[in-house]
Coordinates of C-alpha atoms in Angstrom, one line a residue:
X1 CA -0.1 -0.3 0.0
X2 CA 1.7 3.0 -1.0
X3 CA 0.6 6.9 -1.5
X4 CA 0.8 8.4 -5.0
X5 CA -0.8 11.9 -5.7
X6 CA -2.6 12.2 -3.3
X7 CA -4.7 8.7 -3.5
X8 CA -4.0 5.4 -1.2
X9 CA -3.2 2.4 -4.1
X10 CA -3.1 -1.2 -3.0
X11 CA -2.1 -3.8 -5.5
X12 CA -4.1 -6.7 -5.4
X13 CA -2.7 -10.1 -7.1
X14 CA -5.5 -12.6 -8.9
X15 CA -4.2 -16.4 -10.1
X16 CA -6.3 -18.8 -11.8
X17 CA -5.2 -21.5 -13.4
X18 CA -6.5 -20.6 -16.9
X19 CA -6.8 -17.5 -18.9
X20 CA -10.4 -17.4 -18.8
X21 CA -11.1 -18.6 -15.3
X22 CA -8.6 -15.4 -14.9
X23 CA -10.7 -13.2 -16.9
X24 CA -13.6 -14.5 -14.9
X25 CA -11.9 -13.8 -11.6
X26 CA -11.4 -9.5 -12.8
X27 CA -14.7 -9.3 -14.0
X28 CA -15.9 -10.2 -10.0
X29 CA -13.4 -8.3 -8.2
X30 CA -14.5 -5.2 -10.7
X31 CA -18.3 -5.7 -9.7
X32 CA -17.2 -5.8 -6.2
X33 CA -16.0 -2.2 -6.3
X34 CA -18.4 -0.9 -8.3
X35 CA -21.0 -1.9 -5.5
X36 CA -19.1 -0.8 -2.9
X37 CA -18.6 2.3 -4.6
X38 CA -22.5 2.8 -5.3
X39 CA -23.1 1.9 -1.2
X40 CA -20.4 5.0 -0.7
X41 CA -22.3 8.0 1.2
X42 CA -23.2 10.8 -1.0
X43 CA -21.3 14.2 0.4
X44 CA -24.5 15.8 2.9
X45 CA -25.6 19.2 2.2
X46 CA -25.4 22.1 4.4
X47 CA -27.7 22.8 7.6
X48 CA -30.9 24.5 5.3
X49 CA -29.7 23.6 2.3
X50 CA -32.9 20.8 2.0
X51 CA -32.6 17.4 0.8
X52 CA -31.4 15.2 -1.7
X53 CA -32.4 11.8 -2.6
X54 CA -32.6 9.2 -5.9
X55 CA -36.4 7.6 -6.5
X56 CA -36.1 3.6 -6.8
X57 CA -38.9 3.3 -8.9
X58 CA -37.3 5.8 -11.9
X59 CA -33.9 6.7 -11.1
X60 CA -35.1 10.5 -11.0
X61 CA -32.9 12.7 -8.5
X62 CA -35.8 15.0 -5.8
X63 CA -34.8 17.8 -3.5
X64 CA -36.5 20.1 -1.7
X65 CA -35.6 23.3 0.7
X66 CA -36.6 23.6 4.0
X67 CA -38.6 26.5 4.7
X68 CA -39.2 28.3 7.5
X69 CA -41.6 27.3 10.1
X70 CA -45.3 28.1 9.5
X71 CA -47.5 30.6 11.8
X72 CA -48.6 27.2 13.5
X73 CA -44.7 26.4 14.1
X74 CA -44.9 23.7 11.9
X75 CA -42.4 22.3 9.4
X76 CA -42.5 23.8 5.9
X77 CA -40.8 22.8 2.9
X78 CA -40.7 23.8 -0.7
X79 CA -42.4 21.4 -3.7
X80 CA -40.1 19.1 -5.0
X81 CA -37.5 19.9 -7.6
X82 CA -36.6 16.9 -10.5
X83 CA -33.6 15.8 -12.4
X84 CA -32.0 12.7 -13.7
X85 CA -28.8 13.9 -12.8
X86 CA -28.0 14.8 -9.8
X87 CA -25.2 17.6 -10.1
X88 CA -28.3 19.6 -11.6
X89 CA -30.7 19.1 -9.3
X90 CA -28.3 21.2 -6.8
X91 CA -28.0 23.7 -9.6
X92 CA -31.7 24.0 -9.7
X93 CA -32.2 24.2 -5.7
X94 CA -29.4 26.7 -5.2
X95 CA -31.2 28.2 -8.1
X96 CA -34.9 28.3 -6.2
X97 CA -33.1 29.0 -2.9
X98 CA -32.1 32.3 -4.3
X99 CA -35.4 33.0 -5.7
X100 CA -37.2 32.4 -2.5
X101 CA -34.5 34.7 -0.9
X102 CA -35.7 37.6 -3.2
X103 CA -39.2 36.8 -1.9
X104 CA -40.4 35.1 -5.2
X105 CA -42.5 32.1 -5.0
X106 CA -41.7 28.9 -6.4
X107 CA -43.1 28.2 -9.6
X108 CA -44.6 25.2 -11.2
X109 CA -41.6 23.6 -13.2
X110 CA -44.3 21.4 -14.8
X111 CA -46.9 23.5 -16.4
X112 CA -46.2 24.1 -19.9
X113 CA -47.3 27.2 -22.0
X114 CA -50.0 25.4 -24.1
X115 CA -51.3 24.8 -20.7
X116 CA -50.8 28.4 -19.4
X117 CA -51.9 29.8 -22.8
X118 CA -55.5 28.2 -22.6
X119 CA -56.0 28.7 -19.0
X120 CA -55.7 32.3 -19.8
X121 CA -57.4 32.9 -22.6
X122 CA -60.6 31.3 -21.6
X123 CA -60.8 32.3 -18.2
X124 CA -58.7 35.4 -17.6
X125 CA -58.8 37.6 -21.0
X126 CA -61.7 36.7 -21.9
X127 CA -63.2 38.6 -19.2
X128 CA -60.8 42.0 -20.2
X129 CA -61.2 42.3 -23.9
X130 CA -64.3 42.4 -26.7
X131 CA -65.4 39.3 -28.5
X132 CA -64.2 39.8 -32.0
X133 CA -60.4 40.6 -30.4
X134 CA -60.4 37.5 -28.1
X135 CA -61.7 35.5 -31.2
X136 CA -58.6 36.6 -33.0
X137 CA -56.0 36.3 -29.7
X138 CA -57.8 32.4 -29.3
X139 CA -56.4 32.1 -32.9
X140 CA -53.0 33.2 -32.8
X141 CA -52.3 30.8 -29.9
X142 CA -54.0 28.0 -31.4
X143 CA -52.3 28.3 -34.8
X144 CA -49.1 30.1 -34.2
X145 CA -48.0 29.9 -30.8
X146 CA -48.6 26.9 -29.2
X147 CA -47.1 25.0 -32.6
X148 CA -44.5 26.8 -32.2
X149 CA -43.4 26.2 -28.2
X150 CA -46.3 25.0 -26.6
X151 CA -44.4 22.5 -25.5
X152 CA -42.1 24.0 -23.6
X153 CA -42.0 24.8 -20.2
X154 CA -43.4 28.2 -18.5
X155 CA -41.1 28.7 -16.3
X156 CA -38.3 27.7 -18.4
X157 CA -39.1 30.0 -21.3
X158 CA -36.6 32.6 -22.4
X159 CA -35.6 35.1 -25.6
X160 CA -34.3 32.5 -27.6
X161 CA -37.5 30.4 -27.1
X162 CA -39.6 33.7 -28.5
X163 CA -37.2 34.3 -31.2
X164 CA -37.9 30.9 -32.5
X165 CA -41.8 31.5 -32.5
X166 CA -40.9 34.1 -34.7
X167 CA -38.8 32.3 -36.9
X168 CA -41.3 29.2 -36.7
X169 CA -44.5 31.1 -38.3
X170 CA -42.4 33.1 -41.0
X171 CA -41.5 29.6 -42.5
X172 CA -45.1 28.6 -42.1
X173 CA -48.7 28.4 -43.9
X174 CA -52.3 28.8 -43.3
X175 CA -55.4 27.8 -46.0
X176 CA -57.3 30.8 -46.8
X177 CA -60.4 30.2 -49.8
X178 CA -58.4 26.3 -50.0
X179 CA -55.2 28.3 -51.0
X180 CA -52.1 28.5 -48.7
X181 CA -51.2 31.5 -47.5
X182 CA -47.7 32.1 -45.9
X183 CA -47.9 33.9 -42.4
X184 CA -46.5 37.2 -42.8
X185 CA -44.4 39.8 -40.5
X186 CA -48.4 41.1 -39.4
X187 CA -48.3 37.9 -38.3
X188 CA -45.5 37.4 -36.3
X189 CA -45.9 40.4 -34.5
X190 CA -49.5 39.9 -33.4
X191 CA -48.5 36.2 -32.2
X192 CA -45.3 38.4 -30.0
X193 CA -48.4 40.7 -28.8
X194 CA -50.7 37.8 -27.6
X195 CA -47.8 35.9 -25.8
X196 CA -46.4 38.9 -24.1
X197 CA -50.0 40.0 -22.8
X198 CA -50.0 36.2 -21.5
X199 CA -46.9 36.1 -20.1
X200 CA -47.6 39.1 -18.2
X201 CA -50.8 38.0 -16.8
X202 CA -48.7 34.9 -15.6
X203 CA -46.5 37.3 -13.7
X204 CA -49.6 38.7 -11.8
X205 CA -50.6 35.6 -11.1
X206 CA -47.1 34.1 -9.8
X207 CA -46.6 31.8 -13.0
X208 CA -43.7 33.0 -14.1
X209 CA -41.0 35.9 -12.8
X210 CA -40.6 37.8 -16.0
X211 CA -42.3 38.8 -19.5
X212 CA -39.4 37.2 -21.4
X213 CA -40.9 38.8 -24.6
X214 CA -40.4 42.4 -23.1
X215 CA -36.7 41.6 -23.9
X216 CA -37.2 39.8 -27.8
X217 CA -37.8 42.9 -30.3
X218 CA -40.7 42.4 -32.6
X219 CA -40.4 41.7 -36.1
X220 CA -40.3 44.5 -38.2
X221 CA -43.7 44.5 -39.9
X222 CA -43.8 45.0 -43.8
X223 CA -47.2 46.8 -44.0
X224 CA -49.5 45.6 -47.1
X225 CA -52.0 48.2 -48.2
X226 CA -55.3 47.3 -48.2
X227 CA -55.5 49.0 -51.8
X228 CA -58.1 51.2 -53.1
X229 CA -60.0 51.8 -56.4
X230 CA -59.8 54.8 -58.5
X231 CA -63.0 56.9 -59.0
X232 CA -63.2 55.4 -62.3
X233 CA -63.0 52.3 -61.1
X234 CA -65.5 52.9 -58.2
X235 CA -67.7 54.7 -60.5
X236 CA -68.1 51.5 -62.9
X237 CA -68.9 48.7 -60.0
X238 CA -71.5 51.2 -59.0
X239 CA -72.8 51.3 -62.3
X240 CA -72.5 47.8 -62.9
X241 CA -74.5 46.9 -59.5
X242 CA -77.4 49.5 -60.7
X243 CA -77.8 47.8 -64.5
X244 CA -77.8 44.1 -62.4
X245 CA -80.3 45.2 -60.0
X246 CA -77.4 44.3 -57.0
X247 CA -79.8 44.9 -53.6
X248 CA -76.7 46.1 -52.4
X249 CA -76.0 48.4 -54.8
X250 CA -76.5 51.6 -51.7
X251 CA -74.4 49.6 -49.3
X252 CA -71.4 49.6 -52.0
X253 CA -72.3 53.6 -52.6
X254 CA -72.4 54.2 -48.6
X255 CA -68.8 52.4 -48.3
X256 CA -67.2 54.3 -51.2
X257 CA -68.9 58.1 -50.4
X258 CA -68.3 57.8 -46.2
X259 CA -65.4 55.2 -45.5
X260 CA -67.7 53.5 -42.9
X261 CA -66.4 50.9 -41.5
X262 CA -67.8 47.5 -42.0
X263 CA -69.3 46.7 -38.9
X264 CA -70.6 50.4 -39.0
X265 CA -72.5 50.1 -42.4
X266 CA -73.9 46.7 -41.8
X267 CA -75.3 48.0 -38.1
X268 CA -76.6 50.9 -39.5
X269 CA -80.4 51.2 -38.8
X270 CA -82.7 53.8 -40.2
X271 CA -83.4 55.7 -37.0
X272 CA -80.1 56.6 -37.0
X273 CA -80.4 57.8 -40.9
X274 CA -81.2 61.7 -40.2
X275 CA -82.6 62.9 -43.8
X276 CA -83.5 66.8 -42.6
X277 CA -80.2 66.8 -40.9
X278 CA -77.9 66.0 -43.6
X279 CA -76.3 63.3 -41.2
X280 CA -76.1 59.3 -39.7
X281 CA -75.2 58.3 -36.8
X282 CA -72.7 55.3 -36.5
X283 CA -72.6 54.5 -32.9
X284 CA -73.1 51.1 -33.6
X285 CA -71.3 48.5 -35.4
X286 CA -72.9 44.8 -36.2
X287 CA -70.8 42.1 -34.8
X288 CA -71.2 38.2 -35.2
X289 CA -70.4 37.2 -31.4
X290 CA -69.9 33.4 -29.4
X291 CA -72.8 31.6 -28.0
X292 CA -72.6 29.8 -25.0
X293 CA -73.2 26.2 -25.4
X294 CA -76.4 24.8 -26.3
X295 CA -78.2 28.2 -25.8
X296 CA -81.6 28.7 -27.5
X297 CA -80.5 31.0 -30.4
X298 CA -83.4 33.5 -29.2
X299 CA -82.2 33.2 -26.0
X300 CA -81.6 36.9 -25.3
X301 CA -78.7 36.0 -22.8
X302 CA -77.1 32.9 -25.5
X303 CA -74.2 35.0 -26.0
X304 CA -70.9 34.2 -24.3
X305 CA -69.4 37.9 -23.6
X306 CA -68.1 39.2 -20.3
X307 CA -70.5 40.4 -17.8
X308 CA -71.4 43.8 -18.5
X309 CA -70.7 44.1 -22.1
X310 CA -72.9 46.2 -24.2
X311 CA -75.0 44.8 -27.0
X312 CA -78.5 44.2 -28.6
X313 CA -79.0 41.1 -29.8
X314 CA -80.3 40.3 -33.0
X315 CA -80.5 37.3 -34.8
X316 CA -78.7 34.0 -34.1
X317 CA -75.0 35.2 -33.1
X318 CA -75.7 38.8 -34.6
X319 CA -76.2 41.6 -32.0
X320 CA -75.7 45.5 -32.2
X321 CA -72.5 46.2 -30.1
X322 CA -71.1 49.6 -28.9
X323 CA -67.8 50.7 -30.3
X324 CA -64.6 50.7 -28.4
X325 CA -64.9 53.4 -26.4
X326 CA -67.3 56.9 -26.2
X327 CA -64.5 58.9 -28.5
X328 CA -65.3 56.0 -31.3
X329 CA -68.9 57.6 -31.6
X330 CA -69.5 59.4 -34.4
X331 CA -72.0 61.5 -36.5
X332 CA -71.0 61.9 -40.3
X333 CA -72.3 64.0 -43.1
X334 CA -74.9 62.2 -45.7
X335 CA -73.8 63.6 -49.2
X336 CA -76.7 64.4 -51.3
X337 CA -76.3 61.6 -53.9
X338 CA -76.1 59.1 -51.5
X339 CA -79.0 60.3 -49.3
X340 CA -81.1 60.3 -53.1
X341 CA -80.4 56.9 -53.3
X342 CA -80.9 56.0 -50.0
X343 CA -84.6 57.5 -49.9
X344 CA -85.5 55.7 -53.1
X345 CA -84.3 52.4 -51.8
X346 CA -86.2 53.3 -48.9
X347 CA -89.4 52.9 -50.8
X348 CA -88.9 49.6 -52.1
X349 CA -86.8 48.3 -48.6
X350 CA -88.3 45.0 -46.9
X351 CA -88.9 45.7 -43.6
X352 CA -87.1 43.6 -41.0
X353 CA -87.6 43.0 -37.2
X354 CA -84.3 45.1 -36.1
X355 CA -85.2 48.2 -38.9
X356 CA -81.7 47.2 -40.6
X357 CA -80.7 49.8 -43.5
X358 CA -79.5 46.5 -45.3
X359 CA -80.1 42.5 -44.6
X360 CA -80.2 39.7 -46.8
X361 CA -82.8 37.3 -47.9
X362 CA -82.8 33.8 -45.8
X363 CA -81.9 30.8 -47.8
X364 CA -84.9 28.9 -48.5
X365 CA -87.1 31.1 -46.4
X366 CA -87.2 34.0 -48.8
X367 CA -90.7 34.5 -47.4
X368 CA -89.3 35.4 -43.9
X369 CA -87.8 38.7 -43.5
X370 CA -84.3 38.8 -44.2
X371 CA -81.7 38.3 -42.3
X372 CA -78.2 40.5 -40.7
X373 CA -75.3 40.5 -43.1
X374 CA -72.7 38.5 -41.9
X375 CA -68.8 40.0 -43.4
X376 CA -68.4 36.6 -44.8
X377 CA -71.3 37.2 -47.1
X378 CA -70.3 41.3 -47.4
X379 CA -66.8 40.2 -48.8
X380 CA -68.5 38.0 -51.0
X381 CA -71.1 40.7 -52.6
X382 CA -68.1 43.1 -52.6
X383 CA -66.0 41.0 -54.8
X384 CA -68.7 39.8 -57.2
X385 CA -69.4 43.5 -57.8
X386 CA -66.4 44.3 -58.9
X387 CA -65.4 41.0 -61.0
X388 CA -69.2 42.4 -62.6
X389 CA -67.7 46.0 -63.4
X390 CA -64.4 44.3 -64.7
X391 CA -62.0 45.0 -62.2
X392 CA -59.1 42.6 -62.5
X393 CA -57.4 42.8 -59.5
X394 CA -60.3 43.1 -57.3
X395 CA -59.9 45.0 -53.4
X396 CA -61.0 43.6 -50.2
X397 CA -63.8 45.3 -48.3
X398 CA -61.9 47.7 -46.0
X399 CA -60.5 49.3 -49.5
X400 CA -63.6 50.8 -49.8
X401 CA -62.2 53.2 -46.5
X402 CA -58.8 53.6 -48.8
X403 CA -61.0 54.4 -51.7
X404 CA -62.8 57.1 -49.7
X405 CA -59.3 58.2 -48.2
X406 CA -57.4 58.5 -51.5
X407 CA -60.6 60.4 -53.5
X408 CA -60.4 63.2 -50.8
X409 CA -56.5 63.1 -50.7
X410 CA -56.6 63.9 -54.6
X411 CA -59.2 66.4 -54.3
X412 CA -57.0 68.1 -52.0
X413 CA -59.1 67.7 -48.8
X414 CA -57.0 68.4 -45.5
X415 CA -55.8 65.0 -43.7
X416 CA -57.5 66.2 -40.1
X417 CA -61.2 66.3 -42.0
X418 CA -60.5 63.5 -43.7
X419 CA -59.3 61.7 -40.5
X420 CA -62.5 62.6 -39.2
X421 CA -64.9 61.7 -41.4
X422 CA -63.3 57.8 -41.0
X423 CA -63.0 58.0 -37.2
X424 CA -59.5 57.3 -37.3
X425 CA -58.1 57.1 -33.5
X426 CA -55.3 59.6 -33.9
X427 CA -58.2 62.4 -34.3
X428 CA -60.4 63.7 -31.3
X429 CA -64.0 62.3 -32.6
X430 CA -66.1 63.0 -30.1
X431 CA -69.8 64.1 -30.8
X432 CA -69.1 67.5 -30.0
X433 CA -65.8 67.8 -31.8
X434 CA -67.9 66.5 -35.3
X435 CA -70.6 68.8 -34.4
X436 CA -67.9 71.7 -35.0
X437 CA -66.5 70.0 -38.3
X438 CA -69.7 68.8 -39.7
X439 CA -69.6 71.8 -42.1
X440 CA -66.2 70.9 -43.2
X441 CA -66.6 67.0 -43.6
X442 CA -69.5 68.1 -45.4
X443 CA -68.2 70.0 -47.7
X444 CA -65.3 67.4 -48.0
X445 CA -67.8 64.3 -48.9
X446 CA -69.2 66.9 -51.7
X447 CA -66.1 66.2 -53.3
X448 CA -67.5 62.6 -53.6
X449 CA -70.6 63.7 -55.3
X450 CA -69.6 63.1 -58.7
X451 CA -69.3 59.1 -58.2
X452 CA -72.8 59.0 -57.9
X453 CA -73.5 60.9 -61.4
X454 CA -74.0 57.7 -63.2
X455 CA -75.9 58.6 -66.3

């Protein structure tokens, strides 16, 4: 026995009659030494650093920290921490000890991002936002965020994972009109914003210690215009619609001449059209709301919305809803030519229970009053109206607002007046402001009278 480099060494001679027997004996000695090493006591953790042991069922290492005694004087310990490697477990316990010393709560190490997002969108976000925004958030979660990082643990999310999500989304497509359409930088920005909101709530609820999405720069959005029609194209669409007796020709005329949002115009009622004053009130908008499970379609309380959400039930999922804020409510001038064709249309208008200006016949039930127009049917009708007029590059229904803005700009109308007409958020749009500006706005919209000079 001798000391070599600080380690005691003993040489043992093993004898055997044959080489095969010697091999067996050497192997037996090695097994004995290995078993002995397993039974050697592991270095003890210092007092207060917690306990560490290996679980026999699966070999996982488990550790817990000793916490301060509770108010009842009883012993308290942290939730268990797991790892397949003992050294890694010690690191996790040391990290947990540091977090607890800073007053942070112990996080659930098993909760995945997918589990938290589903809980957040259904039990927290749903009662903080409007139904349309909630559906958009839920779609972003299920089609973009969860497929990219939903499997990761919420407590272990890092900035690099958010950057990976950006890259993952940009490399994927989604179905639109039966075709595969690539996601855009705008799609990535939306997903990033949703994830950031969810992580902020996780921090508030004690499920995360930080919002890592705030540490990551959002992608630069390459904005895509909805497009716009020229004055000649707009007139050709209206002329073709009149010749084809399109029941929504006045809807297209109103969209082009007023620049109203889709929901504002589809939710317009006759009692908010003032022919004497030459104005109309766009204070309400048509919106299709989610229904409660197994709800009666005629039950006034059928909508799955947060308490206090202001709405007026119409038909099935359709309802009139308040704009986002009181500043979004606006009165807009009614151009004389548009008022003229609306009066003619009013004479042949089919009454409906909700006094809506525009409805569509019910399929197979044409003897009943028309039904509110969904955004899908509205888009299809607008596309057909353009194709009927020979427009090759048809534009989205939202482009009618862009067309109004473009034509007013070309006519030399001040940008502030255009923003007031269109109800943009960048301009104060309270009713008082609009009353002062109504004369200017009416004069501005008068520049579009030529659109209805169709003969």
